[in-house]
CSV table of C-alpha atoms in Angstrom, one decimal:
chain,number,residue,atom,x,y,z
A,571,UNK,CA,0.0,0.0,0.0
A,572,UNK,CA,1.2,3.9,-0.7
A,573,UNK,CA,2.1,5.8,2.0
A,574,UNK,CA,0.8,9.3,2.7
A,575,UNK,CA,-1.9,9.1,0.7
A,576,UNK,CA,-4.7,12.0,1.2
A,577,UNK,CA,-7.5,9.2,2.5
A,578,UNK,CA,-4.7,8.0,4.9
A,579,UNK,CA,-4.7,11.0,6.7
A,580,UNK,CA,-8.2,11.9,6.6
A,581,UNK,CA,-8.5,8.5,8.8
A,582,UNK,CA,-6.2,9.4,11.2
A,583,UNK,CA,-6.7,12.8,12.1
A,584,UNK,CA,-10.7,13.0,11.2
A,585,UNK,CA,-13.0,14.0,14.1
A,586,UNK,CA,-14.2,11.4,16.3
A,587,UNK,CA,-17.3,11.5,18.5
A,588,UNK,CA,-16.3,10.1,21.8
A,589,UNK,CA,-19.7,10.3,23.8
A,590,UNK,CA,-17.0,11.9,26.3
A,591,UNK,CA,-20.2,14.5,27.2
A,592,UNK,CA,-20.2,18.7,26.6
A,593,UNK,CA,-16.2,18.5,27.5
A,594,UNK,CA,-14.6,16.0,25.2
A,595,UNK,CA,-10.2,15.7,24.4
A,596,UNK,CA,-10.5,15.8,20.3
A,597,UNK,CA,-6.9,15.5,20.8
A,598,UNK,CA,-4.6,15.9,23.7
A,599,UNK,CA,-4.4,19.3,22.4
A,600,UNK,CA,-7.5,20.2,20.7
A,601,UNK,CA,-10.9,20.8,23.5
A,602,UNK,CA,-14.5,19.6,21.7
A,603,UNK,CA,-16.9,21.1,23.7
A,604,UNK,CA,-20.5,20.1,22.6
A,605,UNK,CA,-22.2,23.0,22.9
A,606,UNK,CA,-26.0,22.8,23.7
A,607,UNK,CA,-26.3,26.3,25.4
A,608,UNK,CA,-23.8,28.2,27.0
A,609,UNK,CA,-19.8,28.3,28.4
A,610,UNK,CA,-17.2,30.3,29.1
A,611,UNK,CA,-13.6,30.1,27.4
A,612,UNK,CA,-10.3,31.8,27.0
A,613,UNK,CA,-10.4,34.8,24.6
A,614,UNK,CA,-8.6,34.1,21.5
A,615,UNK,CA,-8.9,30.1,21.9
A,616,UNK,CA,-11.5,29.5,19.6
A,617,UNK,CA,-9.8,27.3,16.5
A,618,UNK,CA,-12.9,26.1,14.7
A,619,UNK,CA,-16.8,25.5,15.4
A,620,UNK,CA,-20.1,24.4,13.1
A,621,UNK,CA,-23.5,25.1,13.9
A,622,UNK,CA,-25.2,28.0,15.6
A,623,UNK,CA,-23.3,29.4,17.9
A,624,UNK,CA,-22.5,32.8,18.9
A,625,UNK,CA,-19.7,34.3,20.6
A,626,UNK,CA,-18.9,37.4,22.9
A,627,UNK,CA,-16.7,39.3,24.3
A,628,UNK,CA,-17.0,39.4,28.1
A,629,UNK,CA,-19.2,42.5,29.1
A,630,UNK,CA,-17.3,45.2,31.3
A,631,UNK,CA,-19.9,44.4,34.0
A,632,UNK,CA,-20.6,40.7,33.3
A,633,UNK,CA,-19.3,39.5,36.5
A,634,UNK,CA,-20.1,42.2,38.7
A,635,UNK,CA,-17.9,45.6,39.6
A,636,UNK,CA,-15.8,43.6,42.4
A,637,UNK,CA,-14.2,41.1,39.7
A,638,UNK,CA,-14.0,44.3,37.6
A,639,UNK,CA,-11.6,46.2,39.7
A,640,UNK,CA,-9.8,42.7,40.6
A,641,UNK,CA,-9.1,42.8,36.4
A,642,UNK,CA,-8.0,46.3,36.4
A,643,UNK,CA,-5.7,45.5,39.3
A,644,UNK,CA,-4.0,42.6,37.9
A,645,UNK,CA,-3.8,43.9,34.3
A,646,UNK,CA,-4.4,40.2,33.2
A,647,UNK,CA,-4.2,39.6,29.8
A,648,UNK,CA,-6.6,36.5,29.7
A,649,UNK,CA,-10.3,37.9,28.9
A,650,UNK,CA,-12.8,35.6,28.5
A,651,UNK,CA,-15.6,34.9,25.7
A,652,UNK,CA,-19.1,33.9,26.0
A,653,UNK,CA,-20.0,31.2,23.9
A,654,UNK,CA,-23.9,30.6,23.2
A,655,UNK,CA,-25.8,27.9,21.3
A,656,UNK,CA,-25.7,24.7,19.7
A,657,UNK,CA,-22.9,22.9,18.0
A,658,UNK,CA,-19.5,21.7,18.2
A,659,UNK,CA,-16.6,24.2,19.3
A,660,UNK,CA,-13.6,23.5,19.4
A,661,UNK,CA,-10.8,25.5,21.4
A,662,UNK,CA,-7.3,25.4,22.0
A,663,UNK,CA,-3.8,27.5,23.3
A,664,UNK,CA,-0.7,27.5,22.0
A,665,UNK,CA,-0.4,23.5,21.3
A,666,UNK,CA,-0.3,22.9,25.2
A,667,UNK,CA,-1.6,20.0,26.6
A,668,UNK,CA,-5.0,20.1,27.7
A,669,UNK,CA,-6.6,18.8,31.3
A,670,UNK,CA,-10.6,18.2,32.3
A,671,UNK,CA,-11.5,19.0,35.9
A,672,UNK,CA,-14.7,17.3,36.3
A,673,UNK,CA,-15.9,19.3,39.7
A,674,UNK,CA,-18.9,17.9,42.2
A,675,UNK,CA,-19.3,20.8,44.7
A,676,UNK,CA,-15.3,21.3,44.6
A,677,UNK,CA,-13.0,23.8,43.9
A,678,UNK,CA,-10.0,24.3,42.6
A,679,UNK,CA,-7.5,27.1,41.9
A,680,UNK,CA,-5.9,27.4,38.3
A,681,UNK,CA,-2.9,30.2,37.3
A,682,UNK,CA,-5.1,32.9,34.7
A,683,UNK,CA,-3.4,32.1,31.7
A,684,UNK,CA,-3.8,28.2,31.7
A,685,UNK,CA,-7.7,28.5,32.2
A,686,UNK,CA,-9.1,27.7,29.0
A,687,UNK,CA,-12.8,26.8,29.6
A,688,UNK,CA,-15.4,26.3,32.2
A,689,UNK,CA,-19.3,25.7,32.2
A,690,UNK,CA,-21.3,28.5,33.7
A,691,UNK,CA,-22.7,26.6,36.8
A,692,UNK,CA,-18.8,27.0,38.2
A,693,UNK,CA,-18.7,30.4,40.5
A,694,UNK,CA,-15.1,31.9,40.0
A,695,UNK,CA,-13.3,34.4,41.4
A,696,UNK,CA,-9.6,36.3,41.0
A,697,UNK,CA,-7.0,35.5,43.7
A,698,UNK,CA,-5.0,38.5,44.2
A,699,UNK,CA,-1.0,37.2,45.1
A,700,UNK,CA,-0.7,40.8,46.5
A,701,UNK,CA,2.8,39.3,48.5
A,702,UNK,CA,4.3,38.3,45.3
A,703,UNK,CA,3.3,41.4,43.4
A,704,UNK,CA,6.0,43.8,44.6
A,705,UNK,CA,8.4,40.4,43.7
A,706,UNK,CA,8.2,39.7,40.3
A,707,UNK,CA,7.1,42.0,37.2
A,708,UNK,CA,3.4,41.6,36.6
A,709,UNK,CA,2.3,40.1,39.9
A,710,UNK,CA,0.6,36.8,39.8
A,711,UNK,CA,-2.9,36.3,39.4
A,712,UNK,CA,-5.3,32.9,39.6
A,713,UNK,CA,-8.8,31.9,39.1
A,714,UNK,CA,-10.7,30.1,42.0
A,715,UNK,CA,-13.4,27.9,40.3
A,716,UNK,CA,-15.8,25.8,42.6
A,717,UNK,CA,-19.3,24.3,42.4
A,718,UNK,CA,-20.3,21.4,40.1
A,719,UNK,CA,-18.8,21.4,36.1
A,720,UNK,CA,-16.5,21.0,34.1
A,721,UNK,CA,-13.3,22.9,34.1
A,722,UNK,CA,-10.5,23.2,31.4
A,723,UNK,CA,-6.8,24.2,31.7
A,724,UNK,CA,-3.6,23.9,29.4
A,725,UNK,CA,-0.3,23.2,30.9
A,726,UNK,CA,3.0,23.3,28.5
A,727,UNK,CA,3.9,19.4,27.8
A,728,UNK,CA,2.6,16.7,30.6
A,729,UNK,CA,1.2,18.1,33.7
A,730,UNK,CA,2.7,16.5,37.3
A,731,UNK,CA,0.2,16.4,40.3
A,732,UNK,CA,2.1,16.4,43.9
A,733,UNK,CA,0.3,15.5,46.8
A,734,UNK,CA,0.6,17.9,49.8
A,735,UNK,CA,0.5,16.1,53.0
A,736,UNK,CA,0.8,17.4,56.5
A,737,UNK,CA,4.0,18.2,57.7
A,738,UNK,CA,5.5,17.4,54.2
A,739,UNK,CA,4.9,21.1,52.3
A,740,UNK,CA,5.4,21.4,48.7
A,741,UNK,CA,7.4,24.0,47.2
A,742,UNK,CA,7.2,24.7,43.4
A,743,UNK,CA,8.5,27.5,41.0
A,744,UNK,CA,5.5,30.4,40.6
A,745,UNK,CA,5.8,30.3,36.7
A,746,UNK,CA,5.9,26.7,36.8
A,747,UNK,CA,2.6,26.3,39.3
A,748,UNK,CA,-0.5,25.2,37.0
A,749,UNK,CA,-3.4,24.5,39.7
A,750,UNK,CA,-3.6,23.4,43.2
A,751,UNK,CA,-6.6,22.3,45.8
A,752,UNK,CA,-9.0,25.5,45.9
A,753,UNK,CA,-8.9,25.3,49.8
A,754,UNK,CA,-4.7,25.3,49.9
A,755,UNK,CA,-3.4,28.8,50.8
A,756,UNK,CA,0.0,29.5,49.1
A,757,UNK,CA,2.7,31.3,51.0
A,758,UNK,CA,5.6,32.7,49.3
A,759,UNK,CA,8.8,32.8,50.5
A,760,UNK,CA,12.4,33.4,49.5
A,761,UNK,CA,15.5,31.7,49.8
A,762,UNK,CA,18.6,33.4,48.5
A,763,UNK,CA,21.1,30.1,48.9
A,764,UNK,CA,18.6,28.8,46.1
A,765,UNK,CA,18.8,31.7,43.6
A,766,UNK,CA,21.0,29.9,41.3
A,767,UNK,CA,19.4,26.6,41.3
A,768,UNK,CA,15.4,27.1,41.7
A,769,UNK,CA,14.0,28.2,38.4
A,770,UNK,CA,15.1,31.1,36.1
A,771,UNK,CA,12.4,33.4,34.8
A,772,UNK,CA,10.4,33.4,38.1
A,773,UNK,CA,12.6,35.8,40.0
A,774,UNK,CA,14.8,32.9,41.1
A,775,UNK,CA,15.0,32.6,44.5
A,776,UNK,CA,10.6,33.2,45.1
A,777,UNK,CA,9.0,29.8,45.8
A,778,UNK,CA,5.3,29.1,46.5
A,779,UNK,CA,4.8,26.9,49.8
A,780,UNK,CA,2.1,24.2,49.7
A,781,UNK,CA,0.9,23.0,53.2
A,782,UNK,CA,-1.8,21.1,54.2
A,783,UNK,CA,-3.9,18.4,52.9
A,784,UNK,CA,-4.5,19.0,48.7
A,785,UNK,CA,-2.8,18.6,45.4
A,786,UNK,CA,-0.4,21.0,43.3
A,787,UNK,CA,-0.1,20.5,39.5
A,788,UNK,CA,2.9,21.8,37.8
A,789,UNK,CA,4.6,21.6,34.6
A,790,UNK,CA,8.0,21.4,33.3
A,791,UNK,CA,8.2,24.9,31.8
A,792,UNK,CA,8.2,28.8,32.9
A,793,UNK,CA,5.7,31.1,32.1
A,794,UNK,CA,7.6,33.5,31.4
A,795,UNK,CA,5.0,36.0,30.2
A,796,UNK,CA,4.5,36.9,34.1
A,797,UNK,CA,7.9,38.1,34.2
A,798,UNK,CA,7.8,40.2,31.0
A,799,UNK,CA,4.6,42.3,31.9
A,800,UNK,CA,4.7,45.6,32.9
């Protein structure tokens, strides 16, 4: 048989329905979400769709005047789009691998710039890192989701989930921090004897402290864009 032939690849990268439900992994890189009325997703992430949908730009006062100012004071550069109707969308980010958070009256805490979807019975708000802010350029910001849906977030390459266990605290690199267990607090702290070996574009020597009973996912790559922001 020829190789490469156009049929050949039409087979093995065609869309599949999965029966995966309204979140479902086209790819590991690629989101499907079947779309019977509404969700919210990453500006700017929208790769393809079909049917009747509709999309918008989130509304000044969508969310109410408190997450409003929160924006304004983070300077976040991850806006969000509604999405409304029926049909298949299908989202994406950079090529970076994508994760489904099924949540059942939990919550969970993802960095702003991995967040790439969520269904609009999930109440979210921004977490403010105000100690890290004076720290590295741009501050940090995250989104706490909680409630019951489904929550997508991208992490660069394949994500790692530590446990944090009492007495045994996890620390992990800021820029490399995906999500962690909504109810964990992080503390940062700084270590100058570790400037030289913990991380590079996160200001080095600043390290966010996991303690407690949870879960932090991380990845094996910087964000720098946190770093770079004015």
């Amino acid at each position: 048989m020829e190789k490469y032939r156009i049929d050949q690849f039409i087979n093995q990268t065609k869309q599949e329905d999965k029966g995966q439900g309204l979140f479902e992994l086209e790819t590991s890189r690629i989101l499907e979400i079947n779309l019977e009325s509404q969700i919210w997703a990453k500006m700017g992430s929208m790769i393809s769709y079909r049917g009747n949908i509709k999309f918008e730009r989130e509304g000044i006062l969508e969310h109410g005047i408190g997450k409003l100012f929160k924006k304004a004071f983070t300077g976040e550069g991850a806006p969000l789009m509604k999405a409304t109707g029926q049909g298949k969308l299908y989202v994406a980010d950079q090529g970076k691998k994508i994760s489904i958070l099924n949540l059942y009256n939990e919550s969970v805490t993802v960095n702003g710039n991995d967040l790439l979807a969520f269904e609009p019975s999930i109440d979210w708000d921004i977490k403010l890192m105000r100690k890290v802010a004076g720290l590295m350029a741009g501050g940090l910001f995250n989104v706490t989701l909680k409630g019951t849906g489904m929550v997508a977030f991208t992490s660069h390459y394949e994500p790692l989930t530590l446990l944090v266990e009492p007495g045994n605290p996890v620390y992990t690199d800021p820029n490399a921090t995906v999500a962690w267990s909504g109810h964990l607090e992080p503390e940062f702290v700084t270590d100058v004897s570790l400037k030289s070996f913990f991380g590079r574009a996160s200001g080095e020597s600043i390290q966010m402290k996991f303690q407690g009973n949870g879960f932090v996912v991380v990845q094996p790559f910087e964000e720098v864009y946190l770093s770079q922001q004015s």
